[in-house]
Short mmCIF file of C-alpha atoms in Angstrom, two decimals:
data_model
loop_
_atom_site.label_atom_id
_atom_site.label_comp_id
_atom_site.label_asym_id
_atom_site.label_seq_id
_atom_site.Cartn_x
_atom_site.Cartn_y
_atom_site.Cartn_z
CA MET A 182 11.90 18.30 25.24
CA GLU A 183 11.82 15.68 27.97
CA ALA A 184 13.47 12.30 27.56
CA VAL A 185 11.52 9.83 25.45
CA GLU A 186 12.10 6.40 24.04
CA PHE A 187 11.91 5.92 20.29
CA THR A 188 10.99 2.95 18.15
CA THR A 189 10.59 2.33 14.43
CA PRO A 190 8.20 -0.57 13.84
CA LYS A 191 8.30 -2.18 10.40
CA THR A 192 4.78 -3.63 10.33
CA ILE A 193 1.29 -2.56 11.41
CA ASP A 194 1.28 -5.30 14.08
CA GLU A 195 4.57 -4.09 15.54
CA ALA A 196 3.28 -0.51 15.49
CA VAL A 197 0.07 -1.41 17.31
CA GLN A 198 2.01 -3.47 19.87
CA ALA A 199 4.36 -0.56 20.51
CA MET A 200 1.49 1.91 20.84
CA ALA A 201 -0.50 -0.43 23.10
CA SER A 202 2.54 -1.13 25.32
CA LYS A 203 2.46 2.44 26.65
CA GLY A 204 -1.23 3.30 26.33
CA ASP A 205 -1.78 7.04 26.31
CA ARG A 206 1.95 7.59 27.04
CA ALA A 207 2.79 6.54 23.47
CA ARG A 208 2.64 9.02 20.60
CA ALA A 209 2.62 8.18 16.91
CA LEU A 210 5.14 10.12 14.81
CA ALA A 211 4.61 10.84 11.13
CA GLY A 212 6.13 14.11 9.87
CA GLY A 213 6.53 15.46 13.39
CA THR A 214 5.64 19.03 12.43
CA ASP A 215 2.94 19.18 15.11
CA LEU A 216 4.07 16.48 17.54
CA LEU A 217 7.65 17.64 18.07
CA VAL A 218 6.52 21.23 18.64
CA GLN A 219 3.92 20.02 21.16
CA LEU A 220 6.36 17.74 23.01
CA ARG A 221 9.00 20.47 23.15
CA GLY A 222 6.52 23.07 24.32
CA GLY A 223 5.04 20.81 26.99
CA ARG A 224 1.57 20.80 25.43
CA ARG A 225 1.76 17.03 25.08
CA SER A 226 4.01 14.56 26.83
CA ALA A 227 5.00 11.00 26.01
CA ASP A 228 7.24 8.19 27.22
CA LEU A 229 7.48 6.57 23.79
CA VAL A 230 7.55 8.04 20.28
CA VAL A 231 6.55 5.48 17.64
CA ASP A 232 7.86 6.47 14.21
CA LEU A 233 5.38 5.03 11.71
CA LYS A 234 7.19 5.98 8.49
CA ASP A 235 8.89 2.59 8.09
CA VAL A 236 5.53 0.78 7.98
CA PRO A 237 4.90 0.33 4.23
CA GLU A 238 1.11 0.74 4.40
CA LEU A 239 1.53 4.13 6.09
CA ASN A 240 3.98 5.44 3.54
CA GLU A 241 2.39 4.73 0.17
CA ILE A 242 -0.16 6.31 -2.14
CA SER A 243 -2.19 4.02 -4.38
CA TYR A 244 -4.93 4.86 -6.85
CA ASN A 245 -7.45 2.59 -8.49
CA ALA A 246 -10.17 3.91 -10.81
CA SER A 247 -12.84 1.88 -8.99
CA SER A 248 -11.76 1.89 -5.34
CA GLY A 249 -10.23 5.36 -5.39
CA LEU A 250 -7.23 6.77 -3.61
CA THR A 251 -5.55 5.29 -0.54
CA ILE A 252 -3.19 7.70 1.21
CA GLY A 253 -0.84 6.15 3.77
CA ALA A 254 -1.28 8.11 6.99
CA ALA A 255 2.38 9.18 7.17
CA THR A 256 2.80 10.14 3.50
CA PRO A 257 4.14 13.70 3.28
CA CYS A 258 2.15 16.43 1.50
CA TYR A 259 4.63 16.89 -1.36
CA ARG A 260 4.11 13.32 -2.51
CA LEU A 261 0.42 14.08 -3.02
CA TYR A 262 0.96 17.01 -5.37
CA ALA A 263 3.85 15.19 -7.06
CA ASP A 264 1.59 12.20 -7.82
CA ALA A 265 0.07 12.33 -11.32
CA ASN A 266 -3.08 10.43 -10.32
CA VAL A 267 -3.74 12.72 -7.37
CA ALA A 268 -3.07 15.86 -9.40
CA ALA A 269 -5.44 14.70 -12.15
CA ASN A 270 -8.27 13.35 -9.99
CA TYR A 271 -8.16 15.14 -6.63
CA PRO A 272 -7.44 18.85 -7.12
CA GLY A 273 -9.29 19.59 -3.87
CA LEU A 274 -6.68 17.58 -1.94
CA VAL A 275 -3.86 19.23 -3.86
CA ASP A 276 -5.27 22.63 -2.84
CA SER A 277 -4.72 21.67 0.81
CA ALA A 278 -1.45 19.77 0.49
CA SER A 279 0.17 22.69 -1.29
CA LEU A 280 -0.84 25.39 1.21
CA ILE A 281 -0.06 23.66 4.52
CA GLY A 282 2.96 25.40 6.09
CA SER A 283 6.06 25.97 4.00
CA ILE A 284 7.83 23.87 1.37
CA GLN A 285 9.94 22.59 4.27
CA ILE A 286 6.83 21.58 6.23
CA GLN A 287 5.25 19.95 3.15
CA GLY A 288 8.36 17.77 2.90
CA ARG A 289 7.42 16.15 6.22
CA ALA A 290 3.82 16.88 7.22
CA SER A 291 1.16 14.33 6.26
CA LEU A 292 -2.59 14.46 5.71
CA GLY A 293 -2.92 11.63 8.21
CA GLY A 294 -1.02 13.63 10.80
CA ASN A 295 -3.19 16.65 10.05
CA LEU A 296 -6.25 14.50 10.75
CA CYS A 297 -4.86 12.93 13.94
CA ASN A 298 -3.68 16.29 15.27
CA SER A 299 -7.36 17.23 15.00
CA ALA A 300 -6.91 20.99 15.03
CA PRO A 301 -10.15 22.85 14.23
CA SER A 302 -8.10 24.82 11.67
CA ALA A 303 -6.64 21.75 9.91
CA ASP A 304 -6.51 22.60 6.20
CA ALA A 305 -6.54 19.01 4.94
CA ILE A 306 -9.68 17.87 6.73
CA PRO A 307 -12.45 19.87 4.93
CA PRO A 308 -11.55 18.55 1.45
CA MET A 309 -11.26 15.02 2.81
CA ILE A 310 -14.75 15.36 4.31
CA ALA A 311 -16.12 16.98 1.15
CA LEU A 312 -14.79 14.06 -0.90
CA GLY A 313 -16.44 11.48 1.39
CA SER A 314 -13.17 10.07 2.74
CA VAL A 315 -12.91 7.25 5.27
CA ALA A 316 -10.17 6.75 7.90
CA ASN A 317 -8.77 3.22 8.24
CA VAL A 318 -7.80 2.63 11.86
CA VAL A 319 -6.09 -0.43 13.36
CA GLY A 320 -5.69 -1.19 17.06
CA PRO A 321 -5.32 -4.02 19.55
CA ASN A 322 -8.97 -5.01 18.97
CA GLY A 323 -8.81 -5.07 15.19
CA SER A 324 -9.57 -2.58 12.48
CA ARG A 325 -12.38 -0.10 11.92
CA GLN A 326 -13.40 2.42 9.29
CA ILE A 327 -14.48 5.88 10.36
CA PRO A 328 -15.93 8.57 8.06
CA VAL A 329 -13.56 11.53 8.33
CA GLU A 330 -16.42 13.83 9.42
CA ASP A 331 -16.84 11.63 12.52
CA PHE A 332 -13.11 11.46 13.39
CA CYS A 333 -12.47 14.65 15.37
CA THR A 334 -14.24 15.12 18.71
CA GLY A 335 -12.73 18.39 19.95
CA PRO A 336 -9.67 20.61 19.58
CA GLY A 337 -6.74 18.15 19.48
CA ARG A 338 -9.04 15.24 20.30
CA ASN A 339 -10.38 12.39 18.18
CA VAL A 340 -11.89 8.93 18.25
CA LEU A 341 -8.55 7.07 18.40
CA GLU A 342 -8.29 4.86 21.49
CA PRO A 343 -4.94 4.18 23.19
CA GLY A 344 -3.03 1.68 21.04
CA GLU A 345 -4.89 2.60 17.86
CA ILE A 346 -3.18 4.09 14.80
CA LEU A 347 -4.51 5.67 11.64
CA VAL A 348 -3.18 3.48 8.82
CA SER A 349 -4.58 5.25 5.78
CA ILE A 350 -7.30 7.44 4.37
CA ASN A 351 -9.45 6.20 1.52
CA VAL A 352 -10.87 8.82 -0.83
CA PRO A 353 -13.53 7.40 -3.16
CA ALA A 354 -12.90 7.45 -6.90
CA PRO A 355 -14.16 10.74 -8.34
CA PRO A 356 -17.54 10.26 -10.08
CA ALA A 357 -17.93 11.52 -13.65
CA ASN A 358 -18.45 15.30 -13.87
CA SER A 359 -17.20 15.94 -10.35
CA GLY A 360 -14.87 18.54 -8.91
CA ALA A 361 -13.63 19.81 -5.56
CA SER A 362 -11.83 22.80 -4.08
CA TYR A 363 -10.42 24.09 -0.79
CA LEU A 364 -9.80 27.72 0.08
CA ARG A 365 -8.87 29.37 3.35
CA PHE A 366 -8.64 32.99 4.40
CA ILE A 367 -5.39 34.16 6.00
CA PRO A 368 -4.21 37.76 6.34
CA ARG A 369 -0.84 36.92 4.72
CA ASN A 370 0.03 35.17 1.48
CA GLU A 371 1.60 32.05 3.02
CA MET A 372 2.49 30.38 6.29
CA ASP A 373 -0.52 31.08 8.45
CA ILE A 374 -3.39 29.37 10.22
CA ALA A 375 -6.83 29.62 8.64
CA VAL A 376 -9.16 32.30 9.98
CA ALA A 377 -11.79 30.24 8.14
CA GLY A 378 -11.58 27.54 5.49
CA VAL A 379 -14.10 25.80 3.24
CA GLY A 380 -13.85 22.60 1.21
CA SER A 381 -16.51 21.86 -1.41
CA ALA A 382 -17.09 18.90 -3.72
CA VAL A 383 -19.79 18.70 -6.39
CA VAL A 384 -21.10 16.09 -8.79
CA LEU A 385 -22.88 17.48 -11.86
CA ASP A 386 -25.03 15.69 -14.44
CA GLY A 387 -23.80 14.97 -17.97
CA SER A 388 -24.87 18.40 -19.19
CA GLY A 389 -22.80 20.13 -16.50
CA GLN A 390 -25.82 22.35 -15.77
CA ASN A 391 -27.36 20.54 -12.79
CA PHE A 392 -26.13 19.38 -9.40
CA VAL A 393 -26.41 15.65 -8.71
CA SER A 394 -24.93 16.00 -5.22
CA ALA A 395 -22.58 18.18 -3.20
CA ARG A 396 -20.68 18.08 0.09
CA ILE A 397 -19.34 21.08 2.00
CA SER A 398 -17.06 21.22 5.05
CA LEU A 399 -15.61 24.04 7.15
CA ALA A 400 -12.40 24.73 9.06
CA SER A 401 -11.67 27.08 11.97
CA VAL A 402 -15.28 27.90 12.80
CA ALA A 403 -16.06 25.32 15.52
CA PRO A 404 -14.23 23.04 18.00
CA THR A 405 -13.91 20.47 15.20
CA PRO A 406 -14.05 20.55 11.40
CA VAL A 407 -17.71 20.90 10.39
CA PHE A 408 -19.60 18.78 7.85
CA CYS A 409 -22.42 20.94 6.45
CA LYS A 410 -24.83 18.23 5.37
CA ALA A 411 -27.81 20.54 4.85
CA ALA A 412 -25.81 22.96 2.72
CA GLY A 413 -24.57 20.21 0.41
CA ASP A 414 -27.92 18.44 0.25
CA SER A 415 -29.67 21.71 -0.66
CA LEU A 416 -27.90 21.63 -4.03
CA ALA A 417 -28.87 18.08 -5.02
CA GLY A 418 -31.15 18.10 -8.07
CA LYS A 419 -31.00 21.86 -8.54
CA ALA A 420 -29.81 23.68 -11.65
CA VAL A 421 -26.42 25.33 -11.27
CA SER A 422 -27.24 28.97 -10.48
CA ASP A 423 -26.09 31.84 -8.33
CA GLU A 424 -29.30 31.49 -6.31
CA ALA A 425 -28.66 27.82 -5.51
CA ILE A 426 -25.06 28.56 -4.53
CA GLU A 427 -26.19 31.50 -2.40
CA GLU A 428 -28.66 29.28 -0.55
CA ALA A 429 -25.94 26.66 0.12
CA ALA A 430 -23.63 29.41 1.39
CA ARG A 431 -26.39 30.66 3.70
CA LEU A 432 -26.89 27.17 5.13
CA ALA A 433 -23.12 26.72 5.58
CA MET A 434 -23.01 30.01 7.52
CA GLU A 435 -25.72 28.63 9.81
CA ASP A 436 -23.47 25.65 10.63
CA ALA A 437 -20.50 27.87 11.55
CA LYS A 438 -20.18 28.27 15.34
CA PRO A 439 -16.90 30.19 15.62
CA ILE A 440 -15.29 32.02 18.50
CA THR A 441 -13.64 35.42 18.55
CA ASP A 442 -9.90 35.14 19.06
CA MET A 443 -6.66 36.79 17.89
CA ARG A 444 -7.21 35.54 14.33
CA GLY A 445 -10.71 36.82 13.77
CA THR A 446 -14.11 37.63 15.15
CA ILE A 447 -17.29 35.59 15.11
CA ARG A 448 -18.88 37.99 12.61
CA GLN A 449 -15.87 37.99 10.27
CA ARG A 450 -15.57 34.22 10.32
CA ILE A 451 -19.23 33.62 9.54
CA HIS A 452 -18.99 36.15 6.71
CA LEU A 453 -15.90 34.35 5.40
CA VAL A 454 -17.72 31.02 5.40
CA GLY A 455 -20.27 32.52 3.03
CA VAL A 456 -17.65 34.00 0.72
CA LEU A 457 -15.47 30.88 0.67
CA THR A 458 -18.44 28.55 0.19
CA ARG A 459 -19.50 30.47 -2.92
CA ARG A 460 -15.94 30.58 -4.25
CA THR A 461 -15.12 26.93 -3.61
CA LEU A 462 -18.43 25.81 -5.12
CA ASN A 463 -17.73 27.86 -8.25
CA ILE A 464 -14.21 26.46 -8.56
CA ALA A 465 -15.50 22.91 -7.97
CA ILE A 466 -18.13 23.45 -10.70
CA GLN A 467 -15.47 24.69 -13.13
CA ARG A 468 -13.34 21.68 -12.37
CA ALA A 469 -16.31 19.33 -12.77
CA ARG A 470 -16.93 20.85 -16.22
CA GLY A 471 -13.26 20.45 -17.13
CA GLU A 472 -12.93 24.23 -17.47
CA GLU A 473 -9.92 24.42 -15.18
CA MET B 1359 16.13 7.38 31.29
CA PRO B 1360 16.47 6.26 27.68
CA GLY B 1361 20.04 5.69 26.61
CA LEU B 1362 21.94 7.02 23.66
CA VAL B 1363 21.08 5.68 20.22
CA HIS B 1364 23.67 4.90 17.57
CA VAL B 1365 22.71 6.50 14.23
CA SER B 1366 24.45 5.90 10.88
CA THR B 1367 23.77 8.51 8.24
CA THR B 1368 25.39 10.41 5.38
CA ILE B 1369 26.09 14.12 5.77
CA ASN B 1370 27.42 16.12 2.82
CA GLY B 1371 28.43 12.88 1.14
CA ASN B 1372 30.38 11.59 4.13
CA PRO B 1373 29.25 8.47 6.00
CA THR B 1374 28.71 9.73 9.55
CA ASP B 1375 27.97 7.93 12.81
CA PHE B 1376 26.81 9.63 15.97
CA LEU B 1377 25.19 8.94 19.33
CA CYS B 1378 22.16 10.96 20.42
CA GLU B 1379 19.20 10.88 22.75
CA PRO B 1380 15.85 10.21 21.05
CA ARG B 1381 14.55 13.59 22.24
CA GLN B 1382 17.29 15.52 20.40
CA SER B 1383 16.43 17.20 17.11
CA LEU B 1384 18.58 16.81 14.03
CA LEU B 1385 19.42 20.49 14.50
CA GLU B 1386 20.77 19.83 18.00
CA VAL B 1387 22.73 16.86 16.72
CA LEU B 1388 24.28 18.84 13.89
CA ARG B 1389 25.30 21.74 16.11
CA ASP B 1390 25.95 20.24 19.53
CA VAL B 1391 27.01 16.65 18.78
CA LEU B 1392 28.76 17.05 15.44
CA GLY B 1393 29.96 20.65 15.83
CA MET B 1394 28.48 21.65 12.47
CA THR B 1395 27.31 25.11 13.49
CA GLY B 1396 26.62 26.42 9.98
CA THR B 1397 22.98 25.38 10.39
CA LYS B 1398 21.31 27.99 12.60
CA GLU B 1399 18.64 27.82 15.26
CA GLY B 1400 15.98 30.51 14.95
CA CYS B 1401 12.54 29.71 16.31
CA ASN B 1402 13.00 25.98 17.02
CA ASP B 1403 9.38 25.29 16.04
CA GLY B 1404 9.40 25.11 12.25
CA ASN B 1405 8.33 28.64 11.41
CA CYS B 1406 11.54 30.48 10.46
CA GLY B 1407 13.50 28.13 8.20
CA ALA B 1408 16.94 29.12 9.61
CA CYS B 1409 17.70 25.44 10.26
CA THR B 1410 16.79 24.28 6.73
CA VAL B 1411 18.77 21.28 5.47
CA MET B 1412 18.29 18.80 2.63
CA PHE B 1413 16.94 15.50 3.93
CA ASP B 1414 16.68 12.72 1.36
CA GLY B 1415 16.30 15.23 -1.46
CA ARG B 1416 13.76 17.57 0.16
CA ILE B 1417 14.29 20.69 2.22
CA VAL B 1418 13.12 20.30 5.82
CA THR B 1419 13.44 22.30 9.02
CA SER B 1420 15.97 20.27 11.01
CA CYS B 1421 14.41 21.41 14.29
CA LEU B 1422 11.35 19.31 13.38
CA VAL B 1423 13.30 16.15 12.59
CA LEU B 1424 14.64 13.92 15.35
CA GLY B 1425 18.30 13.00 15.19
CA VAL B 1426 17.31 9.33 15.33
CA GLU B 1427 15.24 9.82 12.16
CA ALA B 1428 18.48 10.47 10.27
CA GLN B 1429 19.27 6.74 10.29
CA GLY B 1430 20.09 5.71 6.71
CA LYS B 1431 19.26 9.14 5.24
CA GLU B 1432 21.22 11.53 3.01
CA ILE B 1433 21.61 14.99 4.51
CA THR B 1434 23.13 18.11 2.99
CA THR B 1435 23.84 21.13 5.19
CA ILE B 1436 25.19 24.58 4.37
CA GLU B 1437 28.69 23.12 4.92
CA GLY B 1438 28.10 20.93 1.87
CA VAL B 1439 27.13 23.74 -0.54
CA ALA B 1440 30.48 25.30 -1.44
CA SER B 1441 33.12 23.29 -3.30
CA PRO B 1442 36.85 23.25 -2.52
CA GLU B 1443 37.29 25.53 -5.54
CA GLY B 1444 35.08 28.29 -4.17
CA LEU B 1445 31.62 29.48 -3.25
CA HIS B 1446 28.51 28.09 -4.90
CA PRO B 1447 26.88 30.55 -7.37
CA VAL B 1448 24.01 31.02 -4.91
CA GLN B 1449 26.42 32.02 -2.16
CA GLN B 1450 28.29 34.33 -4.53
CA ALA B 1451 25.04 35.96 -5.63
CA PHE B 1452 23.95 36.54 -2.01
CA LEU B 1453 27.27 38.28 -1.33
CA GLU B 1454 27.22 40.41 -4.46
CA ASN B 1455 23.59 41.48 -3.96
CA ALA B 1456 24.01 42.25 -0.25
CA ALA B 1457 21.24 39.74 0.45
CA LEU B 1458 22.22 39.40 4.09
CA GLN B 1459 22.84 41.57 7.09
CA CYS B 1460 22.99 39.70 10.40
CA GLY B 1461 23.36 36.39 8.60
CA ILE B 1462 21.40 34.07 10.89
CA CYS B 1463 18.81 33.27 8.23
CA THR B 1464 21.36 33.03 5.41
CA PRO B 1465 22.38 29.34 5.60
CA GLY B 1466 18.72 28.34 5.50
CA PHE B 1467 17.99 30.66 2.57
CA ILE B 1468 20.98 29.34 0.63
CA VAL B 1469 20.12 25.67 1.18
CA ALA B 1470 16.49 26.36 0.21
CA THR B 1471 17.48 28.44 -2.83
CA LYS B 1472 19.92 25.80 -4.10
CA ALA B 1473 17.19 23.16 -3.75
CA LEU B 1474 14.82 25.31 -5.83
CA LEU B 1475 17.30 26.17 -8.59
CA ASP B 1476 18.56 22.58 -8.87
CA ARG B 1477 14.95 21.58 -9.50
CA GLU B 1478 13.56 24.62 -11.32
CA PRO B 1479 16.39 26.58 -13.00
CA ASP B 1480 13.86 29.00 -14.54
CA ALA B 1481 11.78 29.78 -11.44
CA ASP B 1482 10.22 33.24 -11.76
CA GLU B 1483 9.94 35.82 -9.01
CA GLY B 1484 6.52 34.62 -7.87
CA ARG B 1485 7.74 31.05 -7.62
CA ILE B 1486 10.88 32.14 -5.76
CA ARG B 1487 8.84 34.12 -3.23
CA HIS B 1488 6.46 31.19 -2.73
CA TRP B 1489 9.29 28.65 -2.36
CA LEU B 1490 11.10 30.85 0.19
CA ALA B 1491 7.96 31.70 2.20
CA GLY B 1492 9.19 29.31 4.90
CA ASN B 1493 12.42 31.27 5.39
CA LEU B 1494 12.10 34.42 7.45
CA CYS B 1495 14.54 37.37 7.31
CA ARG B 1496 14.06 40.37 9.59
CA CYS B 1497 16.94 42.42 8.13
CA THR B 1498 16.68 42.66 4.37
CA GLY B 1499 13.00 43.01 3.60
CA TYR B 1500 13.44 40.13 1.12
CA ASP B 1501 13.88 42.20 -2.05
CA LYS B 1502 17.65 41.84 -2.04
CA ILE B 1503 17.29 38.12 -1.42
CA VAL B 1504 14.92 37.70 -4.36
CA ARG B 1505 17.28 39.73 -6.56
CA ALA B 1506 20.16 37.51 -5.45
CA VAL B 1507 18.21 34.37 -6.36
CA LEU B 1508 17.38 35.75 -9.81
CA ASP B 1509 21.06 36.68 -10.22
CA ALA B 1510 22.13 33.18 -9.13
CA GLU B 1511 19.80 31.74 -11.79
CA GLU B 1512 21.67 33.71 -14.43
CA LYS B 1513 25.05 32.73 -13.02
CA MET B 1514 24.11 29.04 -12.95
CA LYS B 1515 22.99 29.11 -16.58
CA ALA B 1516 26.16 30.84 -17.77
#
């Protein structure tokens, strides 16, 4: 790894100043599980590494029954599944946080870093999209809120401008009778990159027999995570049935635009989107009914 | 050229000061600056777990932590596992169950195993295999390692 300078700002203002001082030659550091590998391998370069973990807003999880969950961008995965509020209210996020990398990686890697790294295969992004999450960004020109489905613009690329940092992710409070799930396919049991992944979130009516709304998102089947608006919307107002779920899965498969590479073929990945959409919808429905 | 940074940390209970470049990983600092070569370098990109250390109470791969991030932290390495009286039960169990051959992965496995058993003294085989998924061993085929961990559980309860 080439020589870099290192700074540990203590406030958002100091962090933004540090990032802005070097423009695109500054890199934000959270858990480092992507950044340090990229810097060492020469896939990214930087003059300044800005460690954001000492900024309180980036390193805290807070939950409020009306405003929902705020996840500091540098908060490591293990703190999500160790948090009672997250475990009780956001099982779809726990699905992702507990399958990213190894236990060692989960001790460092953050959902915010997963979002900013903007890999098409990022496991944390589909459930965040499915749950209607919003990214809180601060930069030299002030703050802005970006729906997570609009954050990534290409492999490793996103809407952040030089000097901007992701401060936190807000996940809305779960509505009554709602549930979410994330599943990915990998050819091993652990420690792999998704061949395809699907995150689903549903809201049911009081009877638990009808969809009020649903959101579905895909990983590893396009240059960015995919928000399948049509697939989710197709469920709204319908009775919960295999036919309705099948139709949503069909629409999700239409939104998948994968490539063939060493992990899988176009045909396999589109097939997997169908399978995983059905499975995640069924798990989300069970969770919404309190059956799991 | 950025200069050296002064870092104050605690390693195996001992207050420790060192100088390092910001680009250096904690793994490089442990081995090359502090001469603590018990922690091994395998892949150097976070996949193999050979460089596992405890960092503020969690296991991490020290190749993916910068040395400068150790400021004010509590670190435990393989050198901190045994006591002056003898090997830790996890180390003893690895020996007795022949859970190592070349030995490069072993310090990482032992640090990770101790972290699991300190937290979950009744972890079952499935949990052990899941917890250790981030530690790769190309010699043993893992069965002997899992048997050693189950044996260490018994030893630690005795």
